[in-house]
Amino acid sequence: MNLKTNPFYLDDEAITWVENTLNELTTDEKIGQLFLPIGYSKEPEYLNHLLQLGIGGLFFRPGEASEVHETYKYMQEHSKIPLLTTANLEDGGNGAAFEGTAFGRQMAVAATGNAEDAYTLGKIAARDGKEVGVNWGFSPVVDVDYNFKNPITNVRTYGSQLEHVIESSKAYIQAFHDNGLMTSIKHFPGDGVDDRDQHLLTSINSLSVESWKKTFGRVYQELIDFGSKAVMIGHIALPAYTGDEMPATLSPKLLQNLLREELGFNGLTITDATPMVGFGAAMKRSEAVPYTIQAGCDMLLFNRVLEEDFQFMKDGLANGILTHERLDEAVTRILAAKASLGLHKGVQHGTAQFEDFSKEQKDLADRSVTLVKDTQQLFPLKAAVHKRLLVQILGGFDSNARVTAKVTEELEKRGFEVTIYEPETNFYDLDTVAGFTAKYDAVLYVANIENASNQTVVRINWHTLFGLGNNLPWFVKELPTALISLGNPYHLYDLPMVDTVVNSYCNYNHFIEATIEKVVGESTFKGISPINPFCQNTILEELRHENS
């Protein structure tokens, strides 16, 4: 392990700090460094308990900026060793604090066709995160979105075009490095092939070794060579390489043979969240917790019960599942990552004050919203022709109220009369065809189906009443009908009969504003789809054909 080379590039002073710190730690303190738990409370009693365990890092969900800032500041000031403080900064600074900038989903960034926008995303995410004391982003997502049925990738990725995924990821990483933070590319060995979610099981990257090396392997090789300091390991198997379906987090073949030896990664490895079923169902937790470190992960992300996992790690060290040599190696890399951020010289706490990136937000939305098709030539919608709109918000997410209000506001101020669909509760409430077409001039579906973990599909669910109802798209030949997706870009799979489709990739207000501007003709559509929105797994089928 050469700490002077890629990716840490430590000088002699930093290496001395790493070595001296390691030598001064007790075994229990070394074990503490392996853990990066999720914080559940900002109360001093709870925080002091974490400090007593000697944790190596900490993750808090987004909260009020002042509270996040003060919490991380308290922890850093009272920790014996500086902490790696983390956030999911995939979309911007809103992953660190409520007041942070919600820039846009990675796929929205990809839809501009310009990797410089990924640098802007990284700059905003890093600067906002830094202001509340975050020094490590669990981003970017470098998975390749090959399977349109995958429920966890799609808009979180830079798409399915390999070159653009690589160039965008490099730009994002560079922005973090320029702002003194580190990234964690994820989710090795690569999500986006399976149609299942590793939160719920060990998912499978089913490519052949040759196909993997041409695709995901190339992504990781280039980003490792570029200087990414950390890799997040997924609970994802690569059976063509290992001969089994063990998740990468518990696979020495993937962690040591493939990642360390073949790809030459010398940086920090961290598991994805270990409460996920993809990790927990692979072996007993008492064995898995120490074995993931022995297999090659340097840090363990999140816990079922932190104290219990700490004891599992101690027991694993005592009974030989985990060796002292491997423990020291993991802690050395953790300390090296901290030194590479300059934490051995002092911690920058930030001020919880954020820059105004509203201009960048509007510019991104303007250049990313994509017209997928308009074979009926419906656009631009005009209040003089399509005044009475039936608007249907599809999806049951917490953001629905905001999205409904914003869509309604944007349409009504342009002279449209908006009726928001309310599910029928009685058979006698159903319209006749003549009654329905007499009420409305057009129907606008707005799919607000967010990417979220622990769901088996990211698909449209319909409200039906005896198999009937105005939610179902029975009327597409009766009235002009359009679909706007504010999330999953593959809704044509469930709505192939709709002739006008827009992918906006993101439900933030500036994306809704830009979308309506384009729908009514005030602005042109500029986005370029970074995936195949017609739900054809063409590239994946080609890669799998190579297997046979």
XYZ file of C-alpha atoms in Angstrom:
548
model
C 0.000 0.000 0.000
C 1.783 3.113 -1.283
C 0.103 6.180 0.218
C 2.191 8.546 -1.899
C 0.485 7.466 -5.117
C -3.013 7.566 -6.595
C -5.464 8.290 -5.071
C -4.208 9.711 -1.755
C -0.907 11.324 -2.826
C 0.191 11.877 0.790
C 3.369 13.734 1.646
C 5.789 12.566 4.327
C 4.100 14.615 7.032
C 0.710 13.079 6.310
C 2.130 9.548 6.141
C 3.811 10.060 9.502
C 0.473 11.151 10.962
C -1.234 8.044 9.550
C 1.433 5.714 10.920
C 1.662 7.363 14.343
C -2.100 7.515 14.729
C -2.485 3.843 13.814
C 0.202 2.832 16.310
C -1.419 4.830 19.105
C -4.850 3.237 18.695
C -6.038 0.395 20.889
C -7.677 -2.578 19.195
C -11.127 -1.314 20.188
C -10.302 2.118 18.777
C -9.204 0.540 15.501
C -12.482 -1.348 15.358
C -14.379 1.879 15.984
C -12.758 3.451 12.916
C -14.374 0.799 10.709
C -17.892 2.059 11.421
C -19.790 4.820 9.671
C -23.246 4.788 11.265
C -26.315 6.832 10.410
C -27.049 9.440 13.061
C -30.474 9.184 14.662
C -30.331 12.075 17.129
C -28.599 15.399 17.664
C -28.792 15.147 21.450
C -25.373 15.422 23.185
C -25.913 12.223 25.165
C -26.359 10.247 21.963
C -23.487 11.978 20.190
C -21.160 11.392 23.136
C -22.026 7.704 23.003
C -20.919 7.596 19.353
C -17.718 9.373 20.303
C -17.023 6.848 23.039
C -17.246 4.061 20.479
C -14.619 5.882 18.414
C -16.515 5.755 15.104
C -14.597 6.604 11.945
C -17.332 8.590 10.252
C -20.937 9.713 10.490
C -23.898 10.217 8.176
C -26.922 12.362 8.923
C -30.005 12.611 6.759
C -30.652 16.138 5.461
C -31.982 18.508 8.109
C -32.018 22.199 8.937
C -28.642 23.561 7.889
C -27.889 25.134 11.260
C -28.592 21.855 13.073
C -26.545 19.718 10.685
C -23.696 22.220 10.886
C -23.683 22.372 14.670
C -23.917 18.591 15.004
C -20.982 17.864 12.735
C -19.007 20.670 14.362
C -19.660 19.210 17.830
C -18.616 15.751 16.700
C -15.415 16.949 15.041
C -14.423 19.091 18.018
C -14.867 16.207 20.458
C -13.582 13.300 18.384
C -10.102 11.939 19.120
C -9.577 11.420 15.381
C -11.220 13.634 12.736
C -14.345 12.092 11.241
C -15.365 11.393 7.681
C -18.681 13.264 7.500
C -20.927 12.198 4.677
C -24.046 12.913 2.652
C -25.777 11.616 -0.472
C -24.991 14.508 -2.782
C -26.271 12.993 -6.016
C -28.635 15.873 -6.926
C -26.885 18.794 -5.255
C -26.515 20.298 -1.807
C -30.035 19.310 -0.760
C -28.563 15.926 0.138
C -26.771 17.599 3.051
C -29.312 20.177 4.250
C -32.854 21.285 3.466
C -31.596 24.704 2.424
C -28.996 23.248 0.065
C -29.421 23.652 -3.676
C -31.582 21.035 -5.382
C -29.828 21.189 -8.745
C -31.100 18.177 -10.671
C -31.005 14.428 -11.085
C -27.911 13.003 -12.744
C -29.965 11.967 -15.782
C -31.244 15.530 -16.142
C -27.627 16.654 -16.143
C -26.816 14.017 -18.761
C -29.718 15.149 -20.970
C -27.963 18.430 -21.765
C -25.323 16.417 -23.600
C -22.589 18.487 -21.958
C -20.348 16.974 -19.276
C -19.574 20.481 -18.008
C -22.997 20.410 -16.364
C -21.827 17.445 -14.280
C -18.985 19.641 -13.056
C -21.544 22.279 -12.064
C -23.545 19.632 -10.205
C -20.402 18.525 -8.382
C -19.405 22.103 -7.569
C -22.805 22.928 -6.091
C -22.990 19.658 -4.152
C -19.469 20.033 -2.773
C -19.789 23.689 -1.802
C -23.160 23.249 -0.118
C -22.013 20.100 1.659
C -18.858 21.809 2.828
C -20.887 24.625 4.398
C -22.464 22.229 6.920
C -19.274 20.280 7.592
C -19.562 17.433 5.081
C -16.256 16.248 3.615
C -17.302 13.107 1.706
C -20.071 12.644 -0.830
C -21.621 9.248 -1.473
C -21.722 10.161 -5.149
C -21.623 10.118 -8.102
C -23.667 7.124 -9.194
C -21.588 5.589 -11.984
C -23.927 2.695 -12.745
C -24.880 2.271 -16.401
C -28.647 2.257 -16.939
C -28.958 -0.673 -19.305
C -32.205 -2.238 -18.029
C -35.260 0.005 -18.193
C -37.010 -2.206 -15.624
C -34.397 -1.597 -12.931
C -36.263 0.060 -10.030
C -33.351 1.872 -8.391
C -31.058 3.273 -11.107
C -32.644 5.237 -13.999
C -32.648 9.003 -13.207
C -29.921 8.537 -10.576
C -27.497 7.644 -13.386
C -25.916 9.522 -16.274
C -27.740 7.159 -18.624
C -26.703 4.263 -20.814
C -24.166 5.949 -23.104
C -20.824 4.739 -21.810
C -18.676 7.669 -22.917
C -21.028 10.206 -21.379
C -21.228 8.267 -18.101
C -17.445 8.318 -17.868
C -16.948 11.957 -18.845
C -19.751 13.199 -16.581
C -18.444 11.176 -13.642
C -14.936 12.553 -14.133
C -16.259 16.114 -14.242
C -18.237 15.613 -11.029
C -15.248 14.058 -9.240
C -12.990 16.889 -10.391
C -15.387 19.462 -8.931
C -15.231 17.720 -5.544
C -11.451 17.587 -5.618
C -11.293 21.262 -6.596
C -13.371 22.070 -3.516
C -11.402 19.891 -1.102
C -13.917 17.042 -0.724
C -13.845 13.411 -1.791
C -16.319 11.299 -3.703
C -17.337 7.659 -3.576
C -18.134 6.104 -6.943
C -20.915 3.525 -6.678
C -22.194 0.759 -6.779
C -19.357 -1.662 -7.601
C -19.441 -4.019 -9.502
C -22.279 -2.132 -11.176
C -26.053 -1.796 -10.969
C -28.390 -1.302 -13.909
C -28.424 -4.808 -15.390
C -30.784 -6.564 -12.984
C -34.445 -5.565 -12.733
C -34.352 -5.848 -8.929
C -33.139 -3.733 -6.018
C -30.223 -4.700 -3.766
C -32.115 -3.211 -0.818
C -34.444 -6.210 -1.077
C -32.097 -9.010 -2.182
C -28.634 -9.630 -3.590
C -29.050 -8.326 -7.112
C -27.104 -9.715 -10.060
C -24.904 -8.163 -12.694
C -25.376 -10.954 -15.225
C -22.882 -9.826 -17.855
C -20.074 -12.061 -19.039
C -16.604 -11.134 -17.845
C -15.744 -9.858 -21.317
C -18.892 -7.713 -21.532
C -18.412 -6.426 -17.975
C -14.850 -5.343 -18.724
C -16.012 -3.456 -21.835
C -18.707 -1.616 -19.884
C -18.739 -1.348 -16.087
C -15.115 -2.418 -15.880
C -14.100 0.352 -18.231
C -16.048 2.908 -16.171
C -14.341 1.845 -12.954
C -10.901 1.587 -14.545
C -11.075 5.107 -15.960
C -12.416 6.634 -12.759
C -9.856 4.813 -10.622
C -7.082 6.045 -12.892
C -8.628 9.519 -12.717
C -8.172 9.573 -8.950
C -11.425 8.642 -7.247
C -10.527 8.185 -3.583
C -13.324 5.809 -2.581
C -15.502 3.086 -4.040
C -18.831 2.104 -2.504
C -19.331 -1.647 -2.778
C -22.797 -2.868 -3.669
C -24.620 -5.949 -2.476
C -24.447 -7.006 -6.109
C -23.049 -10.271 -7.431
C -21.015 -10.817 -10.594
C -21.319 -14.578 -11.036
C -19.478 -14.710 -14.368
C -16.334 -13.618 -12.506
C -16.784 -15.356 -9.151
C -18.734 -18.476 -10.037
C -21.232 -17.734 -7.278
C -23.882 -15.194 -6.289
C -22.164 -13.786 -3.220
C -22.584 -10.007 -3.010
C -19.472 -8.002 -3.724
C -19.432 -6.791 -0.115
C -18.648 -10.355 0.953
C -16.568 -11.478 -2.022
C -12.744 -11.494 -1.805
C -12.663 -12.361 -5.502
C -14.388 -9.115 -6.425
C -12.815 -6.915 -3.769
C -9.248 -8.159 -3.854
C -8.728 -9.968 -7.153
C -10.840 -7.718 -9.399
C -10.928 -4.307 -7.715
C -7.532 -4.196 -6.026
C -5.373 -6.326 -8.317
C -6.869 -6.111 -11.816
C -8.233 -2.557 -11.630
C -5.419 -1.359 -9.370
C -7.570 0.510 -6.857
C -5.513 1.707 -3.905
C -8.145 3.853 -2.211
C -10.866 3.437 0.401
C -13.671 0.891 0.063
C -16.936 1.150 1.951
C -19.952 -1.126 1.943
C -23.320 0.133 0.847
C -25.772 0.226 3.757
C -25.487 -3.094 5.589
C -29.098 -3.257 6.851
C -30.035 -4.002 3.222
C -31.327 -7.508 2.589
C -28.716 -7.935 -0.140
C -26.106 -7.989 2.623
C -28.041 -9.435 5.541
C -29.428 -12.485 3.759
C -26.053 -13.670 2.454
C -24.779 -15.022 5.789
C -25.365 -14.619 9.520
C -24.798 -11.024 10.537
C -22.414 -12.067 13.302
C -20.208 -13.497 10.550
C -20.928 -10.974 7.801
C -19.942 -7.898 9.834
C -16.318 -8.980 10.400
C -16.074 -10.889 7.127
C -16.905 -7.873 4.952
C -13.749 -6.234 6.327
C -11.696 -9.400 5.903
C -13.032 -9.790 2.350
C -11.739 -6.330 1.439
C -14.134 -3.571 2.521
C -12.463 -0.941 4.698
C -15.558 0.605 6.282
C -19.008 -0.674 7.199
C -21.912 1.658 6.375
C -24.885 1.851 8.760
C -25.978 -0.787 11.229
C -28.962 -2.652 12.504
C -27.750 -1.964 16.051
C -24.378 -0.248 16.266
C -23.376 -1.720 19.626
C -24.230 -5.227 18.482
C -22.268 -4.842 15.257
C -19.319 -3.494 17.247
C -19.384 -6.659 19.342
C -19.712 -8.825 16.220
C -16.554 -7.176 14.904
C -14.700 -7.791 18.169
C -15.841 -11.402 18.250
C -14.814 -11.884 14.627
C -11.356 -10.606 15.430
C -11.135 -12.950 18.413
C -12.280 -16.055 16.546
C -10.257 -15.469 13.379
C -12.911 -14.316 10.897
C -11.055 -11.001 10.827
C -7.273 -10.835 11.120
C -5.254 -8.105 12.819
C -3.331 -7.592 9.589
C -6.483 -6.898 7.625
C -7.813 -4.643 10.419
C -4.644 -2.545 10.305
C -4.791 -2.336 6.526
C -8.394 -1.094 6.596
C -7.714 1.484 9.300
C -4.626 2.678 7.435
C -6.726 3.428 4.371
C -9.346 5.181 6.495
C -6.690 7.377 8.075
C -5.083 7.982 4.686
C -8.394 9.189 3.274
C -8.712 11.597 6.194
C -5.169 12.854 5.696
C -5.775 13.327 1.965
C -8.548 15.765 2.938
C -6.174 17.612 5.233
C -8.114 16.615 8.344
C -4.880 15.871 10.197
C -4.074 19.587 9.982
C -7.503 20.877 10.931
C -11.210 20.560 10.202
C -13.168 23.118 8.181
C -16.628 23.414 9.708
C -18.264 25.754 7.209
C -20.708 28.530 8.060
C -24.077 27.041 7.015
C -24.401 29.856 4.476
C -25.175 28.885 0.887
C -24.475 30.509 -2.457
C -27.335 31.378 -4.785
C -27.328 28.924 -7.685
C -30.817 29.760 -8.995
C -29.428 30.867 -12.362
C -27.667 27.515 -12.766
C -30.822 25.662 -11.729
C -32.975 27.363 -14.369
C -30.338 26.943 -17.055
C -30.042 23.206 -16.380
C -33.796 22.650 -16.507
C -34.117 24.657 -19.719
C -31.505 22.546 -21.493
C -32.462 19.110 -20.175
C -36.254 18.722 -20.536
C -36.729 16.343 -23.474
C -39.543 15.906 -25.969
C -39.672 12.151 -26.556
C -42.442 12.188 -29.155
C -45.386 14.249 -30.377
C -46.768 12.290 -33.291
C -50.186 13.939 -32.895
C -48.570 17.405 -33.057
C -50.345 18.473 -29.890
C -47.742 20.982 -28.741
C -47.799 23.815 -28.111
C -50.869 23.618 -25.927
C -52.915 26.787 -26.301
C -55.529 28.010 -23.841
C -57.680 29.134 -26.767
C -57.863 25.536 -28.036
C -57.259 23.305 -25.006
C -58.579 25.536 -22.257
C -60.222 22.832 -20.120
C -57.478 20.464 -18.966
C -57.947 17.311 -16.933
C -54.631 16.922 -15.091
C -53.834 13.565 -13.536
C -50.956 13.327 -11.066
C -49.704 9.744 -11.154
C -47.855 8.400 -8.114
C -48.391 8.382 -4.378
C -45.366 10.272 -3.072
C -45.095 12.941 -0.385
C -44.173 15.472 -3.048
C -47.529 15.082 -4.816
C -49.122 18.061 -3.069
C -46.274 20.371 -4.065
C -46.183 19.036 -7.617
C -49.956 19.339 -8.009
C -49.948 22.911 -6.740
C -47.015 23.932 -8.952
C -48.382 22.355 -12.134
C -51.770 23.936 -11.485
C -50.232 27.347 -10.827
C -48.125 27.284 -13.990
C -51.056 26.265 -16.198
C -53.662 28.554 -14.665
C -51.535 31.664 -14.977
C -51.437 30.941 -18.709
C -55.219 30.856 -18.971
C -55.975 27.144 -18.697
C -58.831 25.839 -16.575
C -57.345 22.947 -14.597
C -59.316 20.086 -13.123
C -57.275 17.749 -10.950
C -58.456 14.175 -11.267
C -60.127 12.734 -8.175
C -60.632 8.963 -8.084
C -64.191 7.793 -8.604
C -65.719 6.135 -5.573
C -69.034 5.020 -7.025
C -69.979 3.190 -10.185
C -72.618 5.859 -10.891
C -69.931 8.572 -10.954
C -68.431 7.212 -14.165
C -68.831 9.401 -17.241
C -70.175 8.401 -20.595
C -67.839 9.032 -23.509
C -70.005 11.953 -24.578
C -70.103 13.347 -21.049
C -66.346 13.064 -20.617
C -65.436 14.685 -23.933
C -67.922 17.486 -23.263
C -66.103 18.404 -20.040
C -62.500 18.546 -21.218
C -60.433 19.667 -24.186
C -57.326 17.625 -23.366
C -55.859 15.321 -20.727
C -52.423 15.823 -19.188
C -50.827 12.965 -17.270
C -48.089 14.129 -14.895
C -46.140 11.116 -13.636
C -44.545 11.987 -10.305
C -43.110 8.556 -9.569
C -39.864 9.087 -7.716
C -36.831 6.863 -7.585
C -36.829 5.347 -4.122
C -35.241 2.361 -2.458
C -37.115 -0.677 -1.223
C -39.673 -0.788 -4.012
C -39.891 -3.627 -6.488
C -40.870 -1.519 -9.510
C -40.964 2.134 -10.567
C -44.164 1.842 -12.551
C -47.578 3.440 -12.917
C -50.391 2.079 -10.780
C -53.938 2.928 -11.828
C -57.057 3.682 -9.869
C -59.844 1.551 -11.285
C -63.466 1.037 -10.391
C -64.788 -2.253 -11.720
C -62.030 -2.060 -14.303
C -63.264 1.374 -15.333
C -62.420 4.951 -14.426
C -61.086 8.169 -15.907
C -57.633 7.454 -14.526
C -57.103 4.710 -17.107
C -56.049 5.877 -20.586
C -59.187 4.702 -22.374
C -59.756 8.156 -23.877
C -56.590 8.659 -25.950
C -58.568 8.405 -29.206
C -61.310 10.647 -27.833
C -59.258 13.599 -26.553
C -55.676 14.830 -27.059
C -53.588 13.224 -24.310
C -50.038 13.969 -23.219
C -47.670 12.534 -20.624
C -45.074 14.489 -18.658
C -42.762 12.358 -16.535
C -41.048 14.130 -13.672
C -39.081 11.002 -12.785
C -38.762 7.576 -14.412
C -38.090 8.180 -18.122
C -39.517 4.813 -19.175
C -43.247 5.312 -18.668
C -43.944 4.551 -22.317
C -43.743 0.934 -21.199
C -47.109 1.419 -19.465
C -48.457 4.178 -21.727
C -47.466 3.219 -25.285
C -50.794 4.530 -26.553
C -50.000 8.129 -25.600
C -48.686 10.016 -28.627
C -47.110 12.999 -26.843
C -44.474 12.361 -24.172
C -42.057 14.614 -22.289
C -39.272 13.454 -19.971
C -38.265 16.044 -17.380
C -36.236 13.645 -15.163
C -36.835 15.675 -12.005
C -39.777 17.067 -9.996
C -38.040 20.127 -8.566
C -39.979 23.349 -9.126
C -37.526 24.772 -11.655
C -38.005 21.667 -13.781
C -41.789 21.977 -13.615
C -41.546 25.636 -14.633
C -39.255 24.839 -17.580
C -41.476 21.955 -18.669
C -44.678 24.005 -18.769
C -42.865 26.806 -20.612
C -41.976 24.297 -23.322
C -45.372 22.591 -23.378
C -47.103 25.915 -24.126
C -44.492 27.013 -26.664
C -42.746 29.755 -24.689
C -39.463 27.859 -24.989
C -38.098 25.123 -27.223
C -37.256 21.590 -26.142
C -33.475 21.228 -25.977
C -32.859 17.985 -24.066
C -31.264 14.917 -25.640
C -32.356 11.617 -24.147
C -29.392 9.807 -22.515
C -31.324 6.516 -22.592
C -33.745 4.766 -24.936
C -37.141 6.044 -23.702
C -38.991 3.584 -25.910
C -38.138 0.850 -23.412
C -35.898 -1.296 -25.551
C -33.002 -2.983 -23.790
C -31.057 -2.886 -27.046
C -27.566 -2.499 -25.569
C -28.235 -5.000 -22.809
C -29.549 -7.518 -25.319
C -26.423 -7.056 -27.435
C -24.191 -7.614 -24.431
C -26.103 -10.709 -23.373
C -25.969 -12.007 -26.938
C -22.185 -11.958 -26.599
C -22.559 -14.340 -23.653
C -24.149 -16.947 -25.892
